[in-house]
Amino acid sequence: MNAPRYVSVIGASRATPELAAKAEELGELLARRGLVVVCGGRDGVMDAVARGVRRAGGVSIGILPEADRHRAAPDLTYTVCSAMGYARNLSVVASGDVVIALGGAWGTLSEIALARNVGKPVILLDTWSITPPEGGELDGVRRAATPAEAVELALTPEA
């Protein structure tokens, strides 16, 4: 029996309605493909992706920054209390076989860097425009135009 593939979803803690809709769609599509979703377990993209996963009957794991579950997104399947604050971001990205970034700000950018530092491939969906100083593409970072494309990229062997 094959072990399930884990996908870490990172992104904005304050999501616009459009971004939240994309996150829900992403969660639903990931769950339909049998992927386990790992996220930071709180508001915004994290809450919306967990909602999509639950709607599709999948599994989501939220790694929380605090020591209790009172602020966890309500649709998570499981929560892990880290009591590590932002340091929990490393656990979030290290837990996935691939990382999908959706929207976000400085915290998301730091998670992208952490993911690449531990060798995790990253898929950017409606997030930072990141290019190296010499132009071209960053190693291990790909772009997706839609949630469906992000899921397909997450399933490819090079992800």
PDB file of C-alpha atoms in Angstrom, residues 24-159:
ATOM      1  CA  GLU A  24     -11.516  26.288  -0.725  1.00  0.00           C
ATOM      2  CA  GLU A  25     -11.358  25.011  -4.294  1.00  0.00           C
ATOM      3  CA  LEU A  26      -7.726  24.012  -3.793  1.00  0.00           C
ATOM      4  CA  GLY A  27      -8.571  22.105  -0.598  1.00  0.00           C
ATOM      5  CA  GLU A  28     -11.431  20.320  -2.275  1.00  0.00           C
ATOM      6  CA  LEU A  29      -9.323  19.315  -5.281  1.00  0.00           C
ATOM      7  CA  LEU A  30      -6.436  18.113  -3.106  1.00  0.00           C
ATOM      8  CA  ALA A  31      -8.791  15.998  -0.978  1.00  0.00           C
ATOM      9  CA  ARG A  32     -10.483  14.471  -4.038  1.00  0.00           C
ATOM     10  CA  ARG A  33      -7.054  13.273  -5.187  1.00  0.00           C
ATOM     11  CA  GLY A  34      -6.427  11.625  -1.807  1.00  0.00           C
ATOM     12  CA  LEU A  35      -3.776  14.102  -0.682  1.00  0.00           C
ATOM     13  CA  VAL A  36      -3.358  15.002   2.993  1.00  0.00           C
ATOM     14  CA  VAL A  37      -3.290  18.772   3.513  1.00  0.00           C
ATOM     15  CA  VAL A  38      -1.045  20.388   6.126  1.00  0.00           C
ATOM     16  CA  CYS A  39      -1.414  24.074   6.993  1.00  0.00           C
ATOM     17  CA  GLY A  40      -0.869  26.567   9.802  1.00  0.00           C
ATOM     18  CA  GLY A  41      -4.332  25.850  11.146  1.00  0.00           C
ATOM     19  CA  ARG A  42      -5.647  29.352  11.671  1.00  0.00           C
ATOM     20  CA  ASP A  43      -7.442  32.073   9.669  1.00  0.00           C
ATOM     21  CA  GLY A  44      -7.514  33.114   6.036  1.00  0.00           C
ATOM     22  CA  VAL A  45      -6.156  30.674   3.459  1.00  0.00           C
ATOM     23  CA  MET A  46      -5.613  28.044   6.177  1.00  0.00           C
ATOM     24  CA  ASP A  47      -9.255  28.151   7.291  1.00  0.00           C
ATOM     25  CA  ALA A  48     -10.554  28.156   3.712  1.00  0.00           C
ATOM     26  CA  VAL A  49      -8.378  25.264   2.521  1.00  0.00           C
ATOM     27  CA  ALA A  50      -9.495  23.179   5.538  1.00  0.00           C
ATOM     28  CA  ARG A  51     -13.123  23.973   4.667  1.00  0.00           C
ATOM     29  CA  GLY A  52     -12.582  22.694   1.117  1.00  0.00           C
ATOM     30  CA  VAL A  53     -10.842  19.556   2.354  1.00  0.00           C
ATOM     31  CA  ARG A  54     -13.693  18.775   4.763  1.00  0.00           C
ATOM     32  CA  ARG A  55     -16.324  19.362   2.065  1.00  0.00           C
ATOM     33  CA  ALA A  56     -14.593  16.726  -0.088  1.00  0.00           C
ATOM     34  CA  GLY A  57     -14.196  14.279   2.804  1.00  0.00           C
ATOM     35  CA  GLY A  58     -10.412  14.582   3.018  1.00  0.00           C
ATOM     36  CA  VAL A  59      -7.886  14.982   5.809  1.00  0.00           C
ATOM     37  CA  SER A  60      -6.319  18.262   6.935  1.00  0.00           C
ATOM     38  CA  ILE A  61      -3.776  18.837   9.668  1.00  0.00           C
ATOM     39  CA  GLY A  62      -3.234  22.258  11.221  1.00  0.00           C
ATOM     40  CA  ILE A  63       0.037  22.987  13.004  1.00  0.00           C
ATOM     41  CA  LEU A  64      -0.869  25.775  15.395  1.00  0.00           C
ATOM     42  CA  PRO A  65       1.536  28.416  16.717  1.00  0.00           C
ATOM     43  CA  GLU A  66       0.086  28.286  20.236  1.00  0.00           C
ATOM     44  CA  ALA A  67      -0.251  25.692  22.986  1.00  0.00           C
ATOM     45  CA  ASP A  68      -4.028  25.258  22.799  1.00  0.00           C
ATOM     46  CA  ARG A  69      -6.637  24.662  20.130  1.00  0.00           C
ATOM     47  CA  HIS A  70      -9.057  27.524  20.888  1.00  0.00           C
ATOM     48  CA  ARG A  71      -8.138  29.536  17.743  1.00  0.00           C
ATOM     49  CA  ALA A  72      -7.865  26.584  15.350  1.00  0.00           C
ATOM     50  CA  ALA A  73      -9.797  26.653  12.080  1.00  0.00           C
ATOM     51  CA  PRO A  74     -13.048  24.763  12.773  1.00  0.00           C
ATOM     52  CA  ASP A  75     -12.878  22.484   9.710  1.00  0.00           C
ATOM     53  CA  LEU A  76      -9.482  20.925  10.413  1.00  0.00           C
ATOM     54  CA  THR A  77      -9.438  17.158  10.812  1.00  0.00           C
ATOM     55  CA  TYR A  78      -6.509  17.236  13.249  1.00  0.00           C
ATOM     56  CA  THR A  79      -4.592  19.936  15.091  1.00  0.00           C
ATOM     57  CA  VAL A  80      -1.086  19.945  16.485  1.00  0.00           C
ATOM     58  CA  CYS A  81      -0.289  22.503  19.175  1.00  0.00           C
ATOM     59  CA  SER A  82       3.305  23.600  18.709  1.00  0.00           C
ATOM     60  CA  ALA A  83       3.693  26.447  21.244  1.00  0.00           C
ATOM     61  CA  MET A  84       6.427  27.735  18.903  1.00  0.00           C
ATOM     62  CA  GLY A  85       4.888  30.869  17.399  1.00  0.00           C
ATOM     63  CA  TYR A  86       6.235  31.591  13.930  1.00  0.00           C
ATOM     64  CA  ALA A  87       8.855  28.883  14.351  1.00  0.00           C
ATOM     65  CA  ARG A  88       6.049  26.418  13.621  1.00  0.00           C
ATOM     66  CA  ASN A  89       6.276  27.547   9.966  1.00  0.00           C
ATOM     67  CA  LEU A  90       9.233  25.222   9.496  1.00  0.00           C
ATOM     68  CA  SER A  91       7.130  22.281  10.721  1.00  0.00           C
ATOM     69  CA  VAL A  92       4.322  23.235   8.334  1.00  0.00           C
ATOM     70  CA  VAL A  93       6.520  23.286   5.225  1.00  0.00           C
ATOM     71  CA  ALA A  94       8.706  20.338   6.267  1.00  0.00           C
ATOM     72  CA  SER A  95       5.602  18.159   6.711  1.00  0.00           C
ATOM     73  CA  GLY A  96       4.591  18.367   3.055  1.00  0.00           C
ATOM     74  CA  ASP A  97       6.072  16.503   0.122  1.00  0.00           C
ATOM     75  CA  VAL A  98       5.372  19.697  -1.814  1.00  0.00           C
ATOM     76  CA  VAL A  99       4.303  23.207  -0.751  1.00  0.00           C
ATOM     77  CA  ILE A 100       1.619  25.335  -2.414  1.00  0.00           C
ATOM     78  CA  ALA A 101       1.699  29.069  -1.605  1.00  0.00           C
ATOM     79  CA  LEU A 102      -1.569  30.969  -2.096  1.00  0.00           C
ATOM     80  CA  GLY A 103      -1.486  34.725  -1.540  1.00  0.00           C
ATOM     81  CA  GLY A 104       0.315  35.915   1.536  1.00  0.00           C
ATOM     82  CA  ALA A 105       2.743  38.464   2.861  1.00  0.00           C
ATOM     83  CA  TRP A 106       6.089  38.324   4.686  1.00  0.00           C
ATOM     84  CA  GLY A 107       5.213  35.198   6.661  1.00  0.00           C
ATOM     85  CA  THR A 108       4.412  33.340   3.446  1.00  0.00           C
ATOM     86  CA  LEU A 109       7.625  34.544   1.857  1.00  0.00           C
ATOM     87  CA  SER A 110       9.590  33.240   4.842  1.00  0.00           C
ATOM     88  CA  GLU A 111       7.806  29.879   4.549  1.00  0.00           C
ATOM     89  CA  ILE A 112       8.731  29.684   0.857  1.00  0.00           C
ATOM     90  CA  ALA A 113      12.383  30.241   1.801  1.00  0.00           C
ATOM     91  CA  LEU A 114      12.182  27.642   4.583  1.00  0.00           C
ATOM     92  CA  ALA A 115      10.608  25.132   2.195  1.00  0.00           C
ATOM     93  CA  ARG A 116      13.389  25.558  -0.342  1.00  0.00           C
ATOM     94  CA  ASN A 117      16.043  25.394   2.398  1.00  0.00           C
ATOM     95  CA  VAL A 118      14.781  21.921   3.375  1.00  0.00           C
ATOM     96  CA  GLY A 119      14.493  20.836  -0.262  1.00  0.00           C
ATOM     97  CA  LYS A 120      10.717  20.996  -0.671  1.00  0.00           C
ATOM     98  CA  PRO A 121       9.399  22.017  -4.099  1.00  0.00           C
ATOM     99  CA  VAL A 122       7.142  25.081  -4.065  1.00  0.00           C
ATOM    100  CA  ILE A 123       4.198  25.962  -6.288  1.00  0.00           C
ATOM    101  CA  LEU A 124       3.149  29.617  -6.377  1.00  0.00           C
ATOM    102  CA  LEU A 125      -0.554  30.338  -6.905  1.00  0.00           C
ATOM    103  CA  ASP A 126      -1.582  34.009  -6.797  1.00  0.00           C
ATOM    104  CA  THR A 127       1.397  34.847  -4.649  1.00  0.00           C
ATOM    105  CA  TRP A 128       4.725  36.627  -4.753  1.00  0.00           C
ATOM    106  CA  SER A 129       6.436  37.357  -8.006  1.00  0.00           C
ATOM    107  CA  ILE A 130       9.800  35.883  -7.156  1.00  0.00           C
ATOM    108  CA  THR A 131      12.681  35.937  -9.611  1.00  0.00           C
ATOM    109  CA  PRO A 132      16.383  35.674  -8.931  1.00  0.00           C
ATOM    110  CA  PRO A 133      18.524  38.802  -9.442  1.00  0.00           C
ATOM    111  CA  GLU A 134      19.925  37.401 -12.693  1.00  0.00           C
ATOM    112  CA  GLY A 135      16.411  36.721 -14.054  1.00  0.00           C
ATOM    113  CA  GLY A 136      14.960  33.371 -15.048  1.00  0.00           C
ATOM    114  CA  GLU A 137      13.317  31.018 -12.581  1.00  0.00           C
ATOM    115  CA  LEU A 138      14.190  29.928  -9.069  1.00  0.00           C
ATOM    116  CA  ASP A 139      15.235  26.313  -8.685  1.00  0.00           C
ATOM    117  CA  GLY A 140      12.409  24.214  -7.258  1.00  0.00           C
ATOM    118  CA  VAL A 141       9.750  26.938  -7.612  1.00  0.00           C
ATOM    119  CA  ARG A 142       6.971  26.685 -10.204  1.00  0.00           C
ATOM    120  CA  ARG A 143       3.883  28.751 -10.925  1.00  0.00           C
ATOM    121  CA  ALA A 144       0.269  27.700 -11.328  1.00  0.00           C
ATOM    122  CA  ALA A 145      -2.519  29.809 -12.796  1.00  0.00           C
ATOM    123  CA  THR A 146      -5.406  27.922 -11.170  1.00  0.00           C
ATOM    124  CA  PRO A 147      -6.024  25.640  -8.185  1.00  0.00           C
ATOM    125  CA  ALA A 148      -6.477  22.709 -10.594  1.00  0.00           C
ATOM    126  CA  GLU A 149      -3.104  23.390 -12.196  1.00  0.00           C
ATOM    127  CA  ALA A 150      -1.478  23.642  -8.747  1.00  0.00           C
ATOM    128  CA  VAL A 151      -2.846  20.205  -7.840  1.00  0.00           C
ATOM    129  CA  GLU A 152      -1.578  18.695 -11.090  1.00  0.00           C
ATOM    130  CA  LEU A 153       1.865  20.195 -10.490  1.00  0.00           C
ATOM    131  CA  ALA A 154       1.825  18.842  -6.921  1.00  0.00           C
ATOM    132  CA  LEU A 155       1.258  15.365  -8.331  1.00  0.00           C
ATOM    133  CA  THR A 156       4.069  15.459 -10.895  1.00  0.00           C
ATOM    134  CA  PRO A 157       7.220  13.480 -10.155  1.00  0.00           C
ATOM    135  CA  GLU A 158       9.464  16.554 -10.036  1.00  0.00           C
ATOM    136  CA  ALA A 159       7.284  18.114  -7.308  1.00  0.00           C
TER     137      ALA A 159
END
